[in-house]
Amino acid sequence: MLTSGRRPVRRIALVGNFVPRKCGIATFTSDVFDKLGEFHPRIQVDVWALDDPESPLAYTGIGGTIDRNDPASYARAARRINESGVDAVWLQHEYGIFGGVDGEMVSAFVDRIAAPLILTPHTVLADPGQRQRAILTHLIARASRIMVMSSHSRDLLARIYGAPHELLQVIPHGAPDRPFGRNRAFKQQLGLDGRKVMMTFGLLGPGKGLEKVIEALPAITGRHPEIVYRIVGATHPNLVAREGEAYRERLVALATELGVADHIVWDNRFLDNDELLDQLEACDIYVTPYPGLQQSTSGTLSYAVALGKAVVSTPYLHARELLADDAGVLIEPGSAPAIANAVNRLLDAPEELLALQRRAYARGRETIWPRFADGAAALVEAAVAPVGRIPPATATPGLSGVLQMSDGTGMFQHAIGIVPDRRHGYCLDDNARALMLMNVAEGLDGAEQLRWSMTYGSFMHHAWNPDIGLFRNFMRFDRSWCEDAGSEDSNGRALWALGHTLEHAPTADMREWALWMFDTALPHMRALGSPRAIAFTMLGAACSLRARPDHGASREALAAGADFLHRLLGGARRPDWAWFETVLGYDNPRLSQALIEAGLLLESPAWTADGVETLEWIAGQQIAASGHFRPIGSDTFGTEHGHLPFDQQPLEAQAAIEAARSAYTATGDGKWIDHARCAWNWFFGANDRGAVLADLASGRCRDGINPRGANANCGAESILAFQLAHYSVLALAGAELRDSTGDECGFRGRLAEQSFANPG
């Protein structure tokens, strides 16, 4: 990781509207970009601007654009952002800036983002529509940190949308840091010397309440004829597209009708930031007469307060918070007399006007850009995944986590935290894995190891249903079965565990039982059609062949499975997709591993080559741009020719390690050592969220990584994936050391000196 002084250099992707687009979101996104660059240059920002193909703009100095109405453009941008290796993605959300109904295309976009997501919702509705609620709730579920600019928005997000309080951070809208009391000089620049100046700025539209200010002007000009009201800002482009300048013309006609046209100056432009600030400095009173009271942020309100302007405003959300404690004047909405009375009171009492301006300026010191940038930098740091500490490969996980998830029946399937969840009972898959662990586990005396091998083996034996020639899978806590036959994949895995026991069990009695059970079940596995079930069966047959090389049925099963996968690959692959299926599922590397082992045992270089080639491809899909392991996420399932980063499961890391071990055996290529190392380190924080999943002391493992971090539960599948991955890592590291030194003995001591986890 790069560092700047003592603090690391960060790189983020900033997604939203961006200048030269003329809207509040574009201005805010530009401000974030500029102020982080000015005050925290160690945070490098790649801007991804939402663009409208019907009115495209020329952007400079950005990472890329996203066609707001094209789902494929969102997918391409997400892929490029992931490939860039950014530390976080900061998304500006407003329903209207994304494509689809209520901007729903943003949901699929964030699903594809791997880096921690920082979310800034600019509109938080107290009474959202069903789709609006679903979209924002989805974004919140994906977010690692949520920034809002008002306490009210924070409370709404927690109460209505279920946002966790610990993720919410209030950072008030930033504002300029300029000296107080320079309005006379700026009035002279505008030719307004000697005049009292009111001002409103923003894109013009019916929702701004400007009619009420114009209606108030006769009462104001009657007492203060020197007043001028400056209405600054272009008409909203969407309104112009519908009716041209008809709305502005109606306002002009109203001013003429009321006899105040000479007291209004129209500046029909969207000003750049510096010119806007200069014009704000020229005003005495800033008016925001918005009739809608749900607006949670107003950049120009923040600017006016920070510049020390007396603000007269309706009590919309942002105004209520920023103008509290007499930092401004709040009036009832939709009332021209209320505006007139408030303005006249201030103009009638210059001392009170000046005092209010000073109070506003003091309040604005809390929101000036250096403060905002400090808050934004802290927000980024809070979101970025921490760096994990990787233990050496020789550090053996404890087994208490396994045994505490087990009873006399077998291993429980799920847990709530670390506590076994009896509601879900047991399953064949997990007890098959547990038996495989007992075959290779270290640290148990022989009697205890045999006891647990018998427990898990007994579960598998009882799962066999001889009436139909298949294993059952799910068992309730009361030991009643949930089905007569389990899934094809669970049957394939059971056969694999039996072959593994036949090859690796430390006691002859367990090997003898496994041989009988394997030979009983194998003929029935010929009808399996699931690619993973066939791969699991092949891996079991490979174990059987290594234990008894002349076993014809194992050889036939391995050859038939390899031929099936070879043909499957030929039908599905394309230049950018070297895979067996058009979709990716779970345990993906097992398909490649099975082909590699078949090629080795049956002396078929073509099968080995196919296995290695496809493993290289899937391994490439599972490495992030920064070099850490990123397993295919379970959200991917069913997505053709693509994959998503979450949720990430330990099973995938185990499969990557064990397939890499097979590839290393076949090729001797050290890159497979590196890939296994990368997948192993995933357990210890070298992942997209810096989440440490594995606990060496107990041998437990969390149930994977979601967009917010680790899933706190420690189910059987995850614990066993970590445990079995350790023994494969240990064997692979030992093989590497033996290959490099020719020393068949004492490799543990050497490994302790040269950690597999930290090469070089």
GROMACS .gro file of N, CA and C in nm, residues 554-667:
model
  342
  554SER      N    1  -1.384  -4.752  -1.032
  554SER     CA    2  -1.338  -4.615  -1.007
  554SER      C    3  -1.278  -4.555  -1.134
  555ARG      N    4  -1.202  -4.635  -1.206
  555ARG     CA    5  -1.142  -4.587  -1.330
  555ARG      C    6  -1.250  -4.550  -1.431
  556GLU      N    7  -1.352  -4.636  -1.442
  556GLU     CA    8  -1.461  -4.608  -1.537
  556GLU      C    9  -1.537  -4.481  -1.498
  557ALA      N   10  -1.563  -4.464  -1.368
  557ALA     CA   11  -1.636  -4.344  -1.324
  557ALA      C   12  -1.554  -4.219  -1.351
  558LEU      N   13  -1.424  -4.225  -1.329
  558LEU     CA   14  -1.338  -4.110  -1.353
  558LEU      C   15  -1.333  -4.076  -1.502
  559ALA      N   16  -1.321  -4.178  -1.585
  559ALA     CA   17  -1.314  -4.155  -1.730
  559ALA      C   18  -1.446  -4.101  -1.783
  560ALA      N   19  -1.558  -4.157  -1.737
  560ALA     CA   20  -1.689  -4.110  -1.785
  560ALA      C   21  -1.712  -3.965  -1.744
  561GLY      N   22  -1.675  -3.932  -1.621
  561GLY     CA   23  -1.692  -3.794  -1.577
  561GLY      C   24  -1.604  -3.698  -1.654
  562ALA      N   25  -1.480  -3.737  -1.680
  562ALA     CA   26  -1.389  -3.651  -1.755
  562ALA      C   27  -1.440  -3.628  -1.896
  563ASP      N   28  -1.490  -3.733  -1.958
  563ASP     CA   29  -1.546  -3.718  -2.093
  563ASP      C   30  -1.665  -3.623  -2.092
  564PHE      N   31  -1.750  -3.635  -1.988
  564PHE     CA   32  -1.866  -3.545  -1.976
  564PHE      C   33  -1.821  -3.400  -1.963
  565LEU      N   34  -1.726  -3.372  -1.873
  565LEU     CA   35  -1.682  -3.234  -1.854
  565LEU      C   36  -1.611  -3.181  -1.978
  566HIS      N   37  -1.533  -3.266  -2.045
  566HIS     CA   38  -1.465  -3.225  -2.168
  566HIS      C   39  -1.566  -3.182  -2.274
  567ARG      N   40  -1.672  -3.261  -2.289
  567ARG     CA   41  -1.775  -3.226  -2.387
  567ARG      C   42  -1.854  -3.103  -2.343
  568LEU      N   43  -1.878  -3.091  -2.213
  568LEU     CA   44  -1.950  -2.974  -2.161
  568LEU      C   45  -1.871  -2.847  -2.190
  569LEU      N   46  -1.741  -2.852  -2.170
  569LEU     CA   47  -1.656  -2.737  -2.196
  569LEU      C   48  -1.660  -2.700  -2.344
  570GLY      N   49  -1.655  -2.800  -2.431
  570GLY     CA   50  -1.657  -2.773  -2.574
  570GLY      C   51  -1.784  -2.704  -2.620
  571GLY      N   52  -1.893  -2.733  -2.552
  571GLY     CA   53  -2.020  -2.673  -2.592
  571GLY      C   54  -2.045  -2.536  -2.534
  572ALA      N   55  -1.977  -2.498  -2.427
  572ALA     CA   56  -2.008  -2.372  -2.358
  572ALA      C   57  -1.902  -2.264  -2.376
  573ARG      N   58  -1.779  -2.303  -2.406
  573ARG     CA   59  -1.671  -2.205  -2.407
  573ARG      C   60  -1.684  -2.109  -2.524
  574ARG      N   61  -1.629  -1.991  -2.505
  574ARG     CA   62  -1.617  -1.892  -2.611
  574ARG      C   63  -1.488  -1.814  -2.582
  575PRO      N   64  -1.442  -1.729  -2.674
  575PRO     CA   65  -1.310  -1.667  -2.654
  575PRO      C   66  -1.291  -1.598  -2.520
  576ASP      N   67  -1.397  -1.537  -2.465
  576ASP     CA   68  -1.384  -1.465  -2.338
  576ASP      C   69  -1.442  -1.543  -2.221
  577TRP      N   70  -1.474  -1.669  -2.244
  577TRP     CA   71  -1.545  -1.746  -2.139
  577TRP      C   72  -1.499  -1.892  -2.147
  578ALA      N   73  -1.384  -1.921  -2.088
  578ALA     CA   74  -1.327  -2.056  -2.094
  578ALA      C   75  -1.383  -2.139  -1.979
  579TRP      N   76  -1.513  -2.169  -1.991
  579TRP     CA   77  -1.578  -2.237  -1.879
  579TRP      C   78  -1.678  -2.340  -1.928
  580PHE      N   79  -1.721  -2.426  -1.835
  580PHE     CA   80  -1.805  -2.542  -1.867
  580PHE      C   81  -1.953  -2.504  -1.884
  581GLU      N   82  -1.993  -2.393  -1.826
  581GLU     CA   83  -2.133  -2.351  -1.828
  581GLU      C   84  -2.141  -2.203  -1.861
  582THR      N   85  -2.259  -2.157  -1.899
  582THR     CA   86  -2.276  -2.014  -1.927
  582THR      C   87  -2.293  -1.934  -1.799
  583VAL      N   88  -2.310  -2.002  -1.687
  583VAL     CA   89  -2.323  -1.935  -1.558
  583VAL      C   90  -2.217  -1.991  -1.463
  584LEU      N   91  -2.184  -1.912  -1.361
  584LEU     CA   92  -2.096  -1.958  -1.255
  584LEU      C   93  -2.178  -1.986  -1.131
  585GLY      N   94  -2.141  -2.091  -1.059
  585GLY     CA   95  -2.216  -2.128  -0.940
  585GLY      C   96  -2.124  -2.131  -0.819
  586TYR      N   97  -2.140  -2.233  -0.737
  586TYR     CA   98  -2.055  -2.248  -0.619
  586TYR      C   99  -1.952  -2.356  -0.647
  587ASP      N  100  -1.846  -2.358  -0.568
  587ASP     CA  101  -1.742  -2.461  -0.580
  587ASP      C  102  -1.691  -2.473  -0.723
  588ASN      N  103  -1.680  -2.360  -0.793
  588ASN     CA  104  -1.645  -2.364  -0.935
  588ASN      C  105  -1.514  -2.436  -0.965
  589PRO      N  106  -1.406  -2.412  -0.889
  589PRO     CA  107  -1.279  -2.478  -0.926
  589PRO      C  108  -1.283  -2.630  -0.920
  590ARG      N  109  -1.386  -2.688  -0.856
  590ARG     CA  110  -1.391  -2.834  -0.847
  590ARG      C  111  -1.404  -2.898  -0.985
  591LEU      N  112  -1.469  -2.830  -1.079
  591LEU     CA  113  -1.483  -2.887  -1.213
  591LEU      C  114  -1.345  -2.901  -1.278
  592SER      N  115  -1.265  -2.795  -1.266
  592SER     CA  116  -1.129  -2.800  -1.321
  592SER      C  117  -1.043  -2.901  -1.246
  593GLN      N  118  -1.054  -2.903  -1.114
  593GLN     CA  119  -0.975  -2.996  -1.033
  593GLN      C  120  -1.004  -3.140  -1.072
  594ALA      N  121  -1.132  -3.171  -1.093
  594ALA     CA  122  -1.167  -3.308  -1.130
  594ALA      C  123  -1.105  -3.348  -1.263
  595LEU      N  124  -1.104  -3.256  -1.361
  595LEU     CA  125  -1.043  -3.286  -1.490
  595LEU      C  126  -0.892  -3.305  -1.478
  596ILE      N  127  -0.829  -3.220  -1.396
  596ILE     CA  128  -0.684  -3.233  -1.378
  596ILE      C  129  -0.650  -3.368  -1.317
  597GLU      N  130  -0.723  -3.408  -1.214
  597GLU     CA  131  -0.692  -3.535  -1.148
  597GLU      C  132  -0.722  -3.653  -1.240
  598ALA      N  133  -0.828  -3.641  -1.320
  598ALA     CA  134  -0.857  -3.748  -1.416
  598ALA      C  135  -0.744  -3.760  -1.518
  599GLY      N  136  -0.695  -3.645  -1.568
  599GLY     CA  137  -0.586  -3.647  -1.664
  599GLY      C  138  -0.460  -3.708  -1.607
  600LEU      N  139  -0.430  -3.677  -1.482
  600LEU     CA  140  -0.310  -3.731  -1.419
  600LEU      C  141  -0.321  -3.881  -1.399
  601LEU      N  142  -0.432  -3.928  -1.345
  601LEU     CA  143  -0.446  -4.069  -1.311
  601LEU      C  144  -0.468  -4.157  -1.433
  602LEU      N  145  -0.536  -4.102  -1.534
  602LEU     CA  146  -0.567  -4.181  -1.653
  602LEU      C  147  -0.473  -4.150  -1.769
  603GLU      N  148  -0.371  -4.068  -1.739
  603GLU     CA  149  -0.267  -4.035  -1.836
  603GLU      C  150  -0.327  -3.979  -1.965
  604SER      N  151  -0.410  -3.877  -1.946
  604SER     CA  152  -0.471  -3.808  -2.059
  604SER      C  153  -0.428  -3.662  -2.056
  605PRO      N  154  -0.324  -3.624  -2.129
  605PRO     CA  155  -0.277  -3.485  -2.129
  605PRO      C  156  -0.385  -3.385  -2.171
  606ALA      N  157  -0.477  -3.426  -2.258
  606ALA     CA  158  -0.582  -3.334  -2.304
  606ALA      C  159  -0.673  -3.295  -2.189
  607TRP      N  160  -0.709  -3.393  -2.107
  607TRP     CA  161  -0.795  -3.362  -1.993
  607TRP      C  162  -0.721  -3.274  -1.892
  608THR      N  163  -0.596  -3.305  -1.868
  608THR     CA  164  -0.517  -3.221  -1.777
  608THR      C  165  -0.508  -3.079  -1.829
  609ALA      N  166  -0.484  -3.065  -1.959
  609ALA     CA  167  -0.471  -2.932  -2.019
  609ALA      C  168  -0.601  -2.854  -2.006
  610ASP      N  169  -0.714  -2.922  -2.032
  610ASP     CA  170  -0.844  -2.855  -2.016
  610ASP      C  171  -0.865  -2.810  -1.872
  611GLY      N  172  -0.828  -2.898  -1.779
  611GLY     CA  173  -0.845  -2.862  -1.639
  611GLY      C  174  -0.761  -2.744  -1.599
  612VAL      N  175  -0.635  -2.742  -1.642
  612VAL     CA  176  -0.546  -2.632  -1.606
  612VAL      C  177  -0.592  -2.502  -1.673
  613GLU      N  178  -0.632  -2.511  -1.800
  613GLU     CA  179  -0.676  -2.390  -1.871
  613GLU      C  180  -0.799  -2.328  -1.805
  614THR      N  181  -0.897  -2.411  -1.773
  614THR     CA  182  -1.018  -2.356  -1.711
  614THR      C  183  -0.991  -2.307  -1.570
  615LEU      N  184  -0.899  -2.373  -1.499
  615LEU     CA  185  -0.865  -2.325  -1.366
  615LEU      C  186  -0.794  -2.191  -1.374
  616GLU      N  187  -0.708  -2.174  -1.473
  616GLU     CA  188  -0.644  -2.043  -1.493
  616GLU      C  189  -0.750  -1.935  -1.517
  617TRP      N  190  -0.852  -1.970  -1.594
  617TRP     CA  191  -0.956  -1.870  -1.625
  617TRP      C  192  -1.037  -1.836  -1.499
  618ILE      N  193  -1.084  -1.936  -1.425
  618ILE     CA  194  -1.165  -1.907  -1.307
  618ILE      C  195  -1.080  -1.840  -1.199
  619ALA      N  196  -0.952  -1.876  -1.192
  619ALA     CA  197  -0.864  -1.810  -1.096
  619ALA      C  198  -0.850  -1.662  -1.130
  620GLY      N  199  -0.841  -1.631  -1.258
  620GLY     CA  200  -0.832  -1.492  -1.300
  620GLY      C  201  -0.956  -1.412  -1.264
  621GLN      N  202  -1.073  -1.476  -1.269
  621GLN     CA  203  -1.197  -1.408  -1.232
  621GLN      C  204  -1.202  -1.379  -1.083
  622GLN      N  205  -1.124  -1.453  -1.004
  622GLN     CA  206  -1.134  -1.444  -0.858
  622GLN      C  207  -1.016  -1.369  -0.795
  623ILE      N  208  -0.947  -1.288  -0.872
  623ILE     CA  209  -0.841  -1.204  -0.819
  623ILE      C  210  -0.875  -1.058  -0.846
  624ALA      N  211  -0.880  -0.978  -0.740
  624ALA     CA  212  -0.910  -0.835  -0.753
  624ALA      C  213  -0.790  -0.762  -0.812
  625ALA      N  214  -0.815  -0.640  -0.858
  625ALA     CA  215  -0.707  -0.561  -0.918
  625ALA      C  216  -0.594  -0.537  -0.821
  626SER      N  217  -0.626  -0.528  -0.692
  626SER     CA  218  -0.522  -0.504  -0.591
  626SER      C  219  -0.449  -0.632  -0.553
  627GLY      N  220  -0.491  -0.746  -0.609
  627GLY     CA  221  -0.419  -0.871  -0.589
  627GLY      C  222  -0.478  -0.965  -0.486
  628HIS      N  223  -0.582  -0.924  -0.414
  628HIS     CA  224  -0.639  -1.015  -0.314
  628HIS      C  225  -0.745  -1.105  -0.377
  629PHE      N  226  -0.778  -1.211  -0.304
  629PHE     CA  227  -0.875  -1.309  -0.352
  629PHE      C  228  -1.016  -1.251  -0.339
  630ARG      N  229  -1.093  -1.266  -0.445
  630ARG     CA  230  -1.233  -1.220  -0.447
  630ARG      C  231  -1.319  -1.333  -0.504
  631PRO      N  232  -1.373  -1.419  -0.418
  631PRO     CA  233  -1.449  -1.533  -0.469
  631PRO      C  234  -1.572  -1.490  -0.547
  632ILE      N  235  -1.614  -1.576  -0.637
  632ILE     CA  236  -1.740  -1.553  -0.707
  632ILE      C  237  -1.851  -1.544  -0.603
  633GLY      N  238  -1.927  -1.434  -0.603
  633GLY     CA  239  -2.031  -1.413  -0.502
  633GLY      C  240  -2.155  -1.495  -0.530
  634SER      N  241  -2.225  -1.530  -0.426
  634SER     CA  242  -2.347  -1.610  -0.443
  634SER      C  243  -2.457  -1.531  -0.513
  635ASP      N  244  -2.449  -1.398  -0.516
  635ASP     CA  245  -2.545  -1.319  -0.594
  635ASP      C  246  -2.534  -1.349  -0.742
  636THR      N  247  -2.421  -1.408  -0.782
  636THR     CA  248  -2.395  -1.439  -0.923
  636THR      C  249  -2.489  -1.545  -0.977
  637PHE      N  250  -2.532  -1.636  -0.892
  637PHE     CA  251  -2.600  -1.757  -0.938
  637PHE      C  252  -2.716  -1.721  -1.031
  638GLY      N  253  -2.712  -1.776  -1.153
  638GLY     CA  254  -2.816  -1.749  -1.252
  638GLY      C  255  -2.780  -1.639  -1.349
  639THR      N  256  -2.668  -1.569  -1.327
  639THR     CA  257  -2.627  -1.460  -1.417
  639THR      C  258  -2.541  -1.517  -1.529
  640GLU      N  259  -2.585  -1.503  -1.652
  640GLU     CA  260  -2.510  -1.559  -1.764
  640GLU      C  261  -2.391  -1.472  -1.800
  641HIS      N  262  -2.277  -1.539  -1.821
  641HIS     CA  263  -2.155  -1.475  -1.868
  641HIS      C  264  -2.118  -1.351  -1.787
  642GLY      N  265  -2.126  -1.364  -1.658
  642GLY     CA  266  -2.089  -1.255  -1.569
  642GLY      C  267  -2.087  -1.304  -1.426
  643HIS      N  268  -2.040  -1.218  -1.337
  643HIS     CA  269  -2.041  -1.255  -1.196
  643HIS      C  270  -2.042  -1.131  -1.110
  644LEU      N  271  -2.087  -1.147  -0.986
  644LEU     CA  272  -2.102  -1.039  -0.889
  644LEU      C  273  -2.013  -1.067  -0.768
  645PRO      N  274  -1.972  -0.962  -0.696
  645PRO     CA  275  -1.873  -0.983  -0.590
  645PRO      C  276  -1.925  -1.035  -0.457
  646PHE      N  277  -2.056  -1.033  -0.433
  646PHE     CA  278  -2.109  -1.073  -0.303
  646PHE      C  279  -2.225  -1.168  -0.321
  647ASP      N  280  -2.259  -1.242  -0.214
  647ASP     CA  281  -2.187  -1.264  -0.090
  647ASP      C  282  -2.074  -1.364  -0.115
  648GLN      N  283  -1.964  -1.347  -0.043
  648GLN     CA  284  -1.847  -1.432  -0.061
  648GLN      C  285  -1.845  -1.538   0.048
  649GLN      N  286  -1.817  -1.663   0.009
  649GLN     CA  287  -1.828  -1.775   0.102
  649GLN      C  288  -1.696  -1.852   0.114
  650PRO      N  289  -1.666  -1.901   0.234
  650PRO     CA  290  -1.540  -1.975   0.256
  650PRO      C  291  -1.523  -2.096   0.166
  651LEU      N  292  -1.634  -2.157   0.127
  651LEU     CA  293  -1.627  -2.275   0.041
  651LEU      C  294  -1.547  -2.246  -0.086
  652GLU      N  295  -1.559  -2.123  -0.139
  652GLU     CA  296  -1.490  -2.090  -0.263
  652GLU      C  297  -1.340  -2.079  -0.242
  653ALA      N  298  -1.299  -2.026  -0.127
  653ALA     CA  299  -1.155  -2.018  -0.099
  653ALA      C  300  -1.096  -2.157  -0.083
  654GLN      N  301  -1.168  -2.245  -0.014
  654GLN     CA  302  -1.120  -2.383   0.001
  654GLN      C  303  -1.105  -2.449  -0.136
  655ALA      N  304  -1.207  -2.433  -0.221
  655ALA     CA  305  -1.202  -2.497  -0.353
  655ALA      C  306  -1.085  -2.443  -0.435
  656ALA      N  307  -1.061  -2.312  -0.426
  656ALA     CA  308  -0.949  -2.254  -0.500
  656ALA      C  309  -0.816  -2.312  -0.454
  657ILE      N  310  -0.800  -2.328  -0.324
  657ILE     CA  311  -0.675  -2.381  -0.268
  657ILE      C  312  -0.654  -2.526  -0.310
  658GLU      N  313  -0.758  -2.607  -0.299
  658GLU     CA  314  -0.742  -2.750  -0.329
  658GLU      C  315  -0.725  -2.774  -0.478
  659ALA      N  316  -0.793  -2.693  -0.562
  659ALA     CA  317  -0.772  -2.706  -0.706
  659ALA      C  318  -0.632  -2.660  -0.744
  660ALA      N  319  -0.582  -2.555  -0.678
  660ALA     CA  320  -0.445  -2.510  -0.704
  660ALA      C  321  -0.344  -2.618  -0.666
  661ARG      N  322  -0.375  -2.691  -0.561
  661ARG     CA  323  -0.286  -2.801  -0.521
  661ARG      C  324  -0.280  -2.907  -0.631
  662SER      N  325  -0.394  -2.939  -0.691
  662SER     CA  326  -0.394  -3.036  -0.801
  662SER      C  327  -0.317  -2.982  -0.921
  663ALA      N  328  -0.336  -2.851  -0.951
  663ALA     CA  329  -0.267  -2.792  -1.065
  663ALA      C  330  -0.116  -2.789  -1.042
  664TYR      N  331  -0.075  -2.763  -0.919
  664TYR     CA  332   0.069  -2.763  -0.890
  664TYR      C  333   0.127  -2.903  -0.907
  665THR      N  334   0.052  -3.004  -0.865
  665THR     CA  335   0.097  -3.142  -0.883
  665THR      C  336   0.114  -3.172  -1.031
  666ALA      N  337   0.023  -3.119  -1.114
  666ALA     CA  338   0.027  -3.149  -1.257
  666ALA      C  339   0.135  -3.072  -1.329
  667THR      N  340   0.163  -2.949  -1.288
  667THR     CA  341   0.249  -2.861  -1.366
  667THR      C  342   0.379  -2.822  -1.297
   0.00000   0.00000   0.00000
